[in-house]
Coordinates of C-alpha atoms in Angstrom, one line a residue:
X1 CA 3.0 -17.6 -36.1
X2 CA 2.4 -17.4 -32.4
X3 CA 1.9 -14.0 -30.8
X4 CA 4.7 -12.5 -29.2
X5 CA 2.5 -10.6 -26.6
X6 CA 0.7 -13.4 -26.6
X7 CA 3.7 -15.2 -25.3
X8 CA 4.4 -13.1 -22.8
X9 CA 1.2 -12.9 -20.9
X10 CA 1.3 -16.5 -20.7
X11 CA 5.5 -17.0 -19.6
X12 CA 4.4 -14.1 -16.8
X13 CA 1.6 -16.3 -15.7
X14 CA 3.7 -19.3 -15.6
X15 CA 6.3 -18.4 -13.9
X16 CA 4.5 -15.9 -11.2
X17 CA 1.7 -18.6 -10.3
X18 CA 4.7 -21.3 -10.3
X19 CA 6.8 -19.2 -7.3
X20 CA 8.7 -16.4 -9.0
X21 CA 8.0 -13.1 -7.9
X22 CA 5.7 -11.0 -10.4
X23 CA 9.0 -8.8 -10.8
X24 CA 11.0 -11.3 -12.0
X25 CA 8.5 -12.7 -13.8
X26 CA 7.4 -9.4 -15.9
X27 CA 11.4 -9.4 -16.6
X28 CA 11.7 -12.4 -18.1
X29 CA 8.4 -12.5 -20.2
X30 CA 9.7 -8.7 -21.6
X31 CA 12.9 -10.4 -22.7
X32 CA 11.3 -13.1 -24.3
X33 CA 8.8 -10.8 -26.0
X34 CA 11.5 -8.3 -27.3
X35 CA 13.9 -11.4 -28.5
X36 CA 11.2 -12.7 -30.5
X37 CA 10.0 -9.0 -32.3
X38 CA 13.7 -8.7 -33.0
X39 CA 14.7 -6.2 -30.8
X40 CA 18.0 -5.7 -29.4
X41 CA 17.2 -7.2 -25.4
X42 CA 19.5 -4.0 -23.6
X43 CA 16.6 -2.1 -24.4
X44 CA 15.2 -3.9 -21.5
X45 CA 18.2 -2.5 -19.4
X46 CA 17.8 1.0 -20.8
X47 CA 14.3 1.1 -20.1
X48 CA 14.5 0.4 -16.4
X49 CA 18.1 2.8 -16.0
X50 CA 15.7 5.7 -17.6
X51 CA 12.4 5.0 -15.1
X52 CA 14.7 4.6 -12.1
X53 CA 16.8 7.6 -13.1
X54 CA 14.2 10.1 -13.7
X55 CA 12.1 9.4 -10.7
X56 CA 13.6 11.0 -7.9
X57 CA 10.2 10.4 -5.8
X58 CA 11.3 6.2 -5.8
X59 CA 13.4 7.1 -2.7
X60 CA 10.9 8.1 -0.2
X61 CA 9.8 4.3 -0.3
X62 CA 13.2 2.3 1.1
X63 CA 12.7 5.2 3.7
X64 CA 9.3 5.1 4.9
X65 CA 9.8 1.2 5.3
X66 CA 12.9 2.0 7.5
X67 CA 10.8 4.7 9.5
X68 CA 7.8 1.8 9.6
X69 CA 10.4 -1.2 10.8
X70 CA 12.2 1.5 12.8
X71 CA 8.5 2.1 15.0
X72 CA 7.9 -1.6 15.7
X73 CA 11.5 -2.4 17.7
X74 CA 10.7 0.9 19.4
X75 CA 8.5 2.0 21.9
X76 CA 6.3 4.2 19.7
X77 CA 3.9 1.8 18.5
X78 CA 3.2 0.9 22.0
X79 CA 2.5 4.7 23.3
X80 CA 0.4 5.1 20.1
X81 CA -1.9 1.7 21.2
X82 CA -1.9 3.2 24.7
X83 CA -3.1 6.5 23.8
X84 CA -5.6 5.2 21.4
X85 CA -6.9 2.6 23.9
X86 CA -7.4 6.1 26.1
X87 CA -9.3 7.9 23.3
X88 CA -11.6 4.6 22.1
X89 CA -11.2 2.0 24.6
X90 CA -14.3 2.8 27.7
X91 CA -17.6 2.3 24.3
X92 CA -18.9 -1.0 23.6
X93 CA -16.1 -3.2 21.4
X94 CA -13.6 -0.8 22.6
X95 CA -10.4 -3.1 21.8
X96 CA -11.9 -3.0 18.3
X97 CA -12.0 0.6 17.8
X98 CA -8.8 0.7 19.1
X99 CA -7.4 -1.5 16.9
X100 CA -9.0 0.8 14.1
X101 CA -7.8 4.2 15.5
X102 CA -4.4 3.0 16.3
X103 CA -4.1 2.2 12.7
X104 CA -5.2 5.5 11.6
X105 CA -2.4 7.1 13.4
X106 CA 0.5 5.0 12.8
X107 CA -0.3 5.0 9.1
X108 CA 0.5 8.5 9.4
X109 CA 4.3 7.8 9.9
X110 CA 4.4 3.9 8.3
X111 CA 2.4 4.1 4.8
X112 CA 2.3 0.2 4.7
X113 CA -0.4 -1.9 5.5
X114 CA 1.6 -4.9 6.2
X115 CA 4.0 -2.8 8.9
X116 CA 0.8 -2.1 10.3
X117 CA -0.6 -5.6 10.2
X118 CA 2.9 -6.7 11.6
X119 CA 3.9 -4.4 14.3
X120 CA 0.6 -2.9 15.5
X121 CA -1.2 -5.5 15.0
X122 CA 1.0 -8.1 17.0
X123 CA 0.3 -6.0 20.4
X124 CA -3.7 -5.4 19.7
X125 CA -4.3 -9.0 18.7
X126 CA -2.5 -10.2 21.9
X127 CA -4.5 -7.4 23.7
X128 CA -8.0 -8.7 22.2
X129 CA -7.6 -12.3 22.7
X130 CA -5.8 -12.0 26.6
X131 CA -8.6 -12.7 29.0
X132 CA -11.0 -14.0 26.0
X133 CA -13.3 -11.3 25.7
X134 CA -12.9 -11.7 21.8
X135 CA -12.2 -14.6 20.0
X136 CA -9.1 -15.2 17.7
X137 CA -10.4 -15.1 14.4
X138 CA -12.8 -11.9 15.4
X139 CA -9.1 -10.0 16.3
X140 CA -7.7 -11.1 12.9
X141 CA -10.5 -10.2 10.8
X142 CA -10.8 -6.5 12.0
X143 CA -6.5 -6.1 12.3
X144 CA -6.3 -7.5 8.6
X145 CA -9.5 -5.1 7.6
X146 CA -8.0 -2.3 9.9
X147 CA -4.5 -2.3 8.0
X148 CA -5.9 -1.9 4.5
X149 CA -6.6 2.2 5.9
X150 CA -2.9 2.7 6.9
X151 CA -1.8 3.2 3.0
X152 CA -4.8 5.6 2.3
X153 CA -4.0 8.1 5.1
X154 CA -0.3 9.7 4.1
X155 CA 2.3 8.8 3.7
X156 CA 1.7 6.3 1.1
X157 CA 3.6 3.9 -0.5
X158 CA 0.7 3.3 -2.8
X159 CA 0.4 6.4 -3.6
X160 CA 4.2 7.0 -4.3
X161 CA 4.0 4.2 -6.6
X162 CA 0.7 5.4 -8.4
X163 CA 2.3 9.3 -8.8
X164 CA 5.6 6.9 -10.7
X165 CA 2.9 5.9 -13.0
X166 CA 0.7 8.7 -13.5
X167 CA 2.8 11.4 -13.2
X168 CA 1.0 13.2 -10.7
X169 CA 1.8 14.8 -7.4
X170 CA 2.4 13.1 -4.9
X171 CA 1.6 15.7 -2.1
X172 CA -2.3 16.0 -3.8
X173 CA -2.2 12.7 -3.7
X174 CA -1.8 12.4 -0.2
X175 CA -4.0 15.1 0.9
X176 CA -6.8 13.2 -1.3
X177 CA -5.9 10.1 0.4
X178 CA -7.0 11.9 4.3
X179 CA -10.9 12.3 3.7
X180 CA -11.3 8.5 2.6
X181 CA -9.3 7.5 5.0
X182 CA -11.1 8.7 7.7
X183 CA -14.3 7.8 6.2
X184 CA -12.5 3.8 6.1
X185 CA -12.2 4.3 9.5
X186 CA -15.9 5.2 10.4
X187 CA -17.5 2.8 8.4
X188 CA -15.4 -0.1 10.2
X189 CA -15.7 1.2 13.8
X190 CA -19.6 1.8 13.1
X191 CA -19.7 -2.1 11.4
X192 CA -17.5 -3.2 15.1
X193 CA -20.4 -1.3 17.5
X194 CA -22.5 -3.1 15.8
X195 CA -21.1 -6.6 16.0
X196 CA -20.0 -5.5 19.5
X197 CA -23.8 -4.9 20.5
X198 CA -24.8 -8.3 18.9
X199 CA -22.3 -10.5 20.3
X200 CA -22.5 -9.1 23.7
X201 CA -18.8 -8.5 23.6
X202 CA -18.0 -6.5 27.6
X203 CA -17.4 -3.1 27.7
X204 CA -12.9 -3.1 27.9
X205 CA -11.8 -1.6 31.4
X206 CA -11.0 1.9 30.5
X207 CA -8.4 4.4 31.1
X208 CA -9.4 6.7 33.7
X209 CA -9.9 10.1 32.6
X210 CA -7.1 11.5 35.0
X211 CA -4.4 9.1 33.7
X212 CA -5.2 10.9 30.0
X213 CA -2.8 14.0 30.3
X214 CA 0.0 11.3 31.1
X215 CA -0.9 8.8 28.2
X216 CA -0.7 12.0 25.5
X217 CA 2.2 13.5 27.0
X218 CA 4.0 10.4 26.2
X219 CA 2.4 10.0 23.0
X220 CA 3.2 13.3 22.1
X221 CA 6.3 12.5 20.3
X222 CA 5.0 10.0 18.0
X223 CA 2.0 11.9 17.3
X224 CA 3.9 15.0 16.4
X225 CA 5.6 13.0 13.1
X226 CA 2.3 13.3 11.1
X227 CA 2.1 16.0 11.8
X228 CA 6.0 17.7 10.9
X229 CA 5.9 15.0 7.5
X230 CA 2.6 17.0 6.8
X231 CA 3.4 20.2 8.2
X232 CA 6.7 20.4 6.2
X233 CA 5.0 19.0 2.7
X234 CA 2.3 21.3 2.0
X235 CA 4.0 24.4 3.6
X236 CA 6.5 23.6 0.8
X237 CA 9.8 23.1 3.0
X238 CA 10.5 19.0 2.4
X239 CA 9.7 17.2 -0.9
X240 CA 7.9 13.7 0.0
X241 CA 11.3 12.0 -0.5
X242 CA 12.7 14.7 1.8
X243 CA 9.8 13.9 4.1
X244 CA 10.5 10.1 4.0
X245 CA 13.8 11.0 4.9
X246 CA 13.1 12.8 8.2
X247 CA 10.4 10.6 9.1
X248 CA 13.4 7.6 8.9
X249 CA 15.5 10.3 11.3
X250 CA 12.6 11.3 13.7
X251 CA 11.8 7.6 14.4
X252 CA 15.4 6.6 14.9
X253 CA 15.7 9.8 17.0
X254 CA 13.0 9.3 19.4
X255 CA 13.7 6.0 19.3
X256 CA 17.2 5.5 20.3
X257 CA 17.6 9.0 22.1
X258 CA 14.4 10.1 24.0
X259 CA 12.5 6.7 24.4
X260 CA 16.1 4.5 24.7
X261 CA 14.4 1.5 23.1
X262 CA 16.4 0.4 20.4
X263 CA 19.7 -1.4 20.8
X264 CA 22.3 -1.3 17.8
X265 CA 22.0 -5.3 17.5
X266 CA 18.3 -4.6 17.1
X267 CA 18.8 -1.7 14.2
X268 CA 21.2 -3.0 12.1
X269 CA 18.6 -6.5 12.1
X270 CA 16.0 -3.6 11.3
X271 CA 18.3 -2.0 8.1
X272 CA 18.5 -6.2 7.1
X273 CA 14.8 -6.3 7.3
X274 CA 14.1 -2.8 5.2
X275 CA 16.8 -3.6 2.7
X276 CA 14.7 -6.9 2.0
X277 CA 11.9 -5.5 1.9
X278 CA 13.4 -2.6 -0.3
X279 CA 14.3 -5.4 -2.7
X280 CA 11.5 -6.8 -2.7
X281 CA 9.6 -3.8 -4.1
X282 CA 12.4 -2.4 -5.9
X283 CA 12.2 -5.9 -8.1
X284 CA 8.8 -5.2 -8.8
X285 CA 9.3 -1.7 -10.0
X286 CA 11.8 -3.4 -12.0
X287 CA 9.6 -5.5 -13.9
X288 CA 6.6 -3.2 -14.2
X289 CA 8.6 -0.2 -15.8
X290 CA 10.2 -2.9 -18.6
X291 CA 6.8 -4.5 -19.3
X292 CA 5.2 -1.2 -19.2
X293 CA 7.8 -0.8 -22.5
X294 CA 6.4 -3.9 -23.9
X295 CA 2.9 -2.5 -23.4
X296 CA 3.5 1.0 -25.2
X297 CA 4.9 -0.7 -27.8
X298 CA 2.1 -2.8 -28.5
X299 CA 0.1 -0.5 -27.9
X300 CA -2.5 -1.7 -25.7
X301 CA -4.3 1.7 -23.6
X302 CA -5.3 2.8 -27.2
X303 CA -6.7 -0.4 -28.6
X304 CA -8.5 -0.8 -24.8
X305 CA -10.0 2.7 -24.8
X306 CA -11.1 2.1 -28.4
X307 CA -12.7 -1.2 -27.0
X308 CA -14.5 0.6 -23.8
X309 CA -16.1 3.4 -26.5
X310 CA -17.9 0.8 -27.9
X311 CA -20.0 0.6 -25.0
X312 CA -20.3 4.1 -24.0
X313 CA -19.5 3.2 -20.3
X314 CA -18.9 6.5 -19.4
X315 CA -17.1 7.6 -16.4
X316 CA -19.7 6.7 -13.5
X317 CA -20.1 3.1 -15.8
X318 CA -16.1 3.0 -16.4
X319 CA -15.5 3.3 -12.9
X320 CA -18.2 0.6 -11.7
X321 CA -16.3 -1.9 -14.1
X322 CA -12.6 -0.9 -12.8
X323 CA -13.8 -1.1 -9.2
X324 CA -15.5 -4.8 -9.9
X325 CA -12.1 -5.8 -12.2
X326 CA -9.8 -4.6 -9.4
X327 CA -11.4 -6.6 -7.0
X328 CA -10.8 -9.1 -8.7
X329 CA -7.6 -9.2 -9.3
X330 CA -7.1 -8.5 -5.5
X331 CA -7.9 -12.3 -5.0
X332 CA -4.8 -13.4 -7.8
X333 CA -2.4 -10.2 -8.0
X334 CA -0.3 -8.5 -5.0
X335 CA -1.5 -4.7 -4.7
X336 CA 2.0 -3.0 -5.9
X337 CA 1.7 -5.4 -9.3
X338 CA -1.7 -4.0 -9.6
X339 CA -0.9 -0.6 -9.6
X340 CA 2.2 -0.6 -11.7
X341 CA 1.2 -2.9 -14.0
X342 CA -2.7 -2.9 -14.6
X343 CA -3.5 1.3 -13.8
X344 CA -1.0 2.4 -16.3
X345 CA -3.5 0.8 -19.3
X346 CA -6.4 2.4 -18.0
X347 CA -4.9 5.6 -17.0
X348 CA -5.9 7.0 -20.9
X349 CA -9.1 6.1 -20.7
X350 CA -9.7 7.8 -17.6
X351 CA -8.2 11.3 -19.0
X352 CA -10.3 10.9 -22.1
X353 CA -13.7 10.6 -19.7
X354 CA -12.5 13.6 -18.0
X355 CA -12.0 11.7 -14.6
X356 CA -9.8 13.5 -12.3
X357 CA -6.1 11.9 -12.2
X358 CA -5.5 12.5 -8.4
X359 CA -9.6 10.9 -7.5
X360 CA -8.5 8.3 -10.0
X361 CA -5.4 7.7 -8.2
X362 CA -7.3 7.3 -4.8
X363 CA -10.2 4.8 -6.1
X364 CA -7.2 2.8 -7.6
X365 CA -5.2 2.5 -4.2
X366 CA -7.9 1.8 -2.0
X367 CA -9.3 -0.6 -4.6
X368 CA -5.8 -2.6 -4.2
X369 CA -5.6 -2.0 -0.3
X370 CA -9.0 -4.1 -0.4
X371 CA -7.4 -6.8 -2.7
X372 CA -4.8 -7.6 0.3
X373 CA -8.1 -8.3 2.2
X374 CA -10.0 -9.9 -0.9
X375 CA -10.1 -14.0 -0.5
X376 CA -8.7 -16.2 -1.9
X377 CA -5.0 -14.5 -1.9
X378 CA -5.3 -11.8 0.6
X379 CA -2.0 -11.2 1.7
X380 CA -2.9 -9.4 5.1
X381 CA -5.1 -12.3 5.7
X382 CA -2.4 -14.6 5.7
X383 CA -0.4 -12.4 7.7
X384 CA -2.9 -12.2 10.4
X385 CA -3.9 -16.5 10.0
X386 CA 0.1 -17.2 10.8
X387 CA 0.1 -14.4 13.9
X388 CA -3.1 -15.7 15.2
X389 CA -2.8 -19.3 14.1
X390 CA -6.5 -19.5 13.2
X391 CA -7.9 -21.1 9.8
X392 CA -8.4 -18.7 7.0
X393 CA -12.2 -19.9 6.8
X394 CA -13.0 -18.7 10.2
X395 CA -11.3 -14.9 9.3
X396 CA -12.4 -14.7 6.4
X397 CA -16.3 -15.2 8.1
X398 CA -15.5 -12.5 10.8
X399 CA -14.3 -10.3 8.0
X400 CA -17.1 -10.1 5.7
X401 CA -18.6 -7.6 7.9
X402 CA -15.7 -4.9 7.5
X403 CA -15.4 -6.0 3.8
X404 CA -19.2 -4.6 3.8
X405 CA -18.4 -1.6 5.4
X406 CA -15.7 -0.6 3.6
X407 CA -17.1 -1.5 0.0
X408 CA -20.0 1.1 0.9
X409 CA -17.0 3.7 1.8
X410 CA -15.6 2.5 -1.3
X411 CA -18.5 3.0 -3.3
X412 CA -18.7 6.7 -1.6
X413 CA -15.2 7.5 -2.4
X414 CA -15.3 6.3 -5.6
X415 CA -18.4 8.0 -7.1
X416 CA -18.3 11.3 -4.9
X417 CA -15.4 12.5 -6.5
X418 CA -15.7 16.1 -4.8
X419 CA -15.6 14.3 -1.3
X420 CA -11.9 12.6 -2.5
X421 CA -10.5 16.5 -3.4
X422 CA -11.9 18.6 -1.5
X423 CA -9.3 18.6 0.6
X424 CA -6.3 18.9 -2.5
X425 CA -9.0 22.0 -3.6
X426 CA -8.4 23.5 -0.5
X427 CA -4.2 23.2 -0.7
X428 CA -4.1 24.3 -4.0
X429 CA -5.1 21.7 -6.6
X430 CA -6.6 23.3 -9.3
X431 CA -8.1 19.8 -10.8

């Protein structure tokens, strides 16, 4: 008699490599695998109601998409590139730090790697590739490479999604996220001086010193969101969905009332855009908490750790093998299915090594950050190919460089766990 999990796996892979989303997908092979063990299919129903229902943290996502989509019709992602360009801008390559630091800060108020890759990106790709002092593929390469850091620094919609699975908090989880990174960040404008000096690439015309007090002043209010989503977090005043919430308010705010550079044709086209996008994820959710059902029930973390002990891996050998198997899946899976779907197994096995949940959480999310990266799939590289309308082939060339650079931060991250939480340590965290 064939398999009913068996099944499953393979009516998932079907349908997701023919076109159907992975949520979809998961939803259909769980109905198929609970019709044929004889269980009654509302079970599929109930089990998504009771995930949706009891996770009250799901909400900060719709609204730190809004507050992303909000900052690209406005004005604030161009003050943030300005000031940025004013920090970074007068060293050698300066265009490409800037793209890298300017994605450090408006992660800080998007938590999504493609909003970052789509609105920042946009203006620093046009800005690299104007008067041909870089070419088009070299821009792409570090905006894709640059983006993947925008979901590590809070807020995260990773991370959000990786606290649904693991139960753990999600404030911890952001502070763990700031020290990586940071460190994501060095490693790729170090990687870019380097290039820089080897290309020859011209020093960018800088910002004069005495223009600086003006460029901050009128970054001030976009800088100062971090910092209040922060602020209000770990001085315990907001909850992250309460914090998702205001950052959705501050950017419509300064948008509309202090910068006056949003129209109401242009927000309501922004709510269409973040309701899609909401869907999108909120589909995938969908299928990853009913096939997460059909994985308990069969019963697969236990039979996998039981596997793993034959080998005695232990944590430094476990962790080697989930960094090389992420990776991999990078190039075929989407990061959200990654992290709802394939985490969740391992997530046993880590506890019973005695790996940290909240360092665990970190290596996992940057691991799937550097799958949207990863050829052949690579979702921000095809993001960047249609902006830039360069062949993949050439990106990805200019690329492997920063996919060095940040597999070494990666390897940092994931093996010096006291570097990921010393930070969390420091707020509390008594892991």
């Amino acid at each position: 008699m064939t398999d009913p999990f068996t099944v499953s796996i393979l009516l998932i892979a079907f349908l997701a490599f023919g076109g159907l989303s992975m949520g979809l997908a998961m939803i259909c092979g769980s109905s198929v695998y609970l019709i044929m063990r004889g269980f009654d299919p509302s079970i599929a129903s109930e089990t998504l109601l009771q995930g949706l229902f009891n996770s009250y943290t799901l909400l900060a996502i719709p609204l730190f998409i809004l507050a992303a989509d909000i900052m690209n019709i406005g004005s604030l992602a161009d003050r943030l590139l300005r000031f940025s360009q004013a920090l970074v801008g007068r060293f050698k390559g300066g265009l490409g730090h800037v793209n890298v630091v300017s994605s450090l800060i408006f992660s800080g108020m998007s938590g999504s790697a493609v909003a970052d890759a789509v609105g920042m990106g946009k203006i620093i790709i046009n800005m690299m590739t104007k008067d041909g002092k870089y070419t088009k593929s070299y821009a792409a390469a570090i905006t894709a490479a640059s983006a993947t850091i925008g979901p590590i620094i809070p807020p995260s919609i990773p991370m959000v999604l990786y606290a649904l699975v693991s139960d753990q908090s999600v404030g911890y989880l952001f502070a763990a996220g700031i020290m990586p990174g940071l460190l994501m960040g060095v490693a790729m404008m170090t990687m870019n001086m380097i290039i820089a000096h080897r290309r020859g690439f011209d020093v960018d015309e800088a910002i004069p010193l005495r223009d600086m007090p003006g460029v901050t002043f009128r970054a001030i209010p976009a800088l100062l969101l971090p910092v209040i989503l922060l602020g209000g977090i770990y001085g315990g005043v907001m909850t992250p969905t309460e914090a998702a919430a205001v950052a959705a308010f501050y950017a419509l705010a300064i948008s509309v009332v202090l910068y006056r550079s949003v129209t109401a044709g242009q927000f309501f086209e922004t709510l269409l855009a973040s309701a899609r996008s909401t869907a999108t994820v909120g589909i995938l959710i969908a299928g990853a908490l009913t096939f997460q059902y059909v994985v308990t029930r069969e019963n697969v973390p236990d039979q996998l750790a039981a596997f793993l002990a034959q080998y005695d891996l232990g944590p430094v050998g476990f962790l080697l093998a989930l960094n090389v198997l992420f990776l991999v899946l990078g190039c075929i899976l989407e990061s959200g299915a990654i992290l709802l779907i394939i985490v969740p197994i391992f997530i046993p096995t880590a506890q019973a090594l005695g790996i940290d949940l909240v360092h665990f959480g970190v290596v996992c999310v940057v691991n799937a950050m550097l799958g949207l990266i990863t050829p052949p799939y690579g979702l921000l590289l095809f993001i960047v190919s249609s902006i830039t309308k360069q062949p993949l082939g050439k990106i990805v060339r200019d690329l492997l460089p920063f996919l060095f650079a940040l597999f070494v931060a990666l390897g940092i991250i994931t093996f010096v766990p006291d570097f990921v939480l010393w930070l969390p340590r420091l707020l509390g965290y008594k892991g």
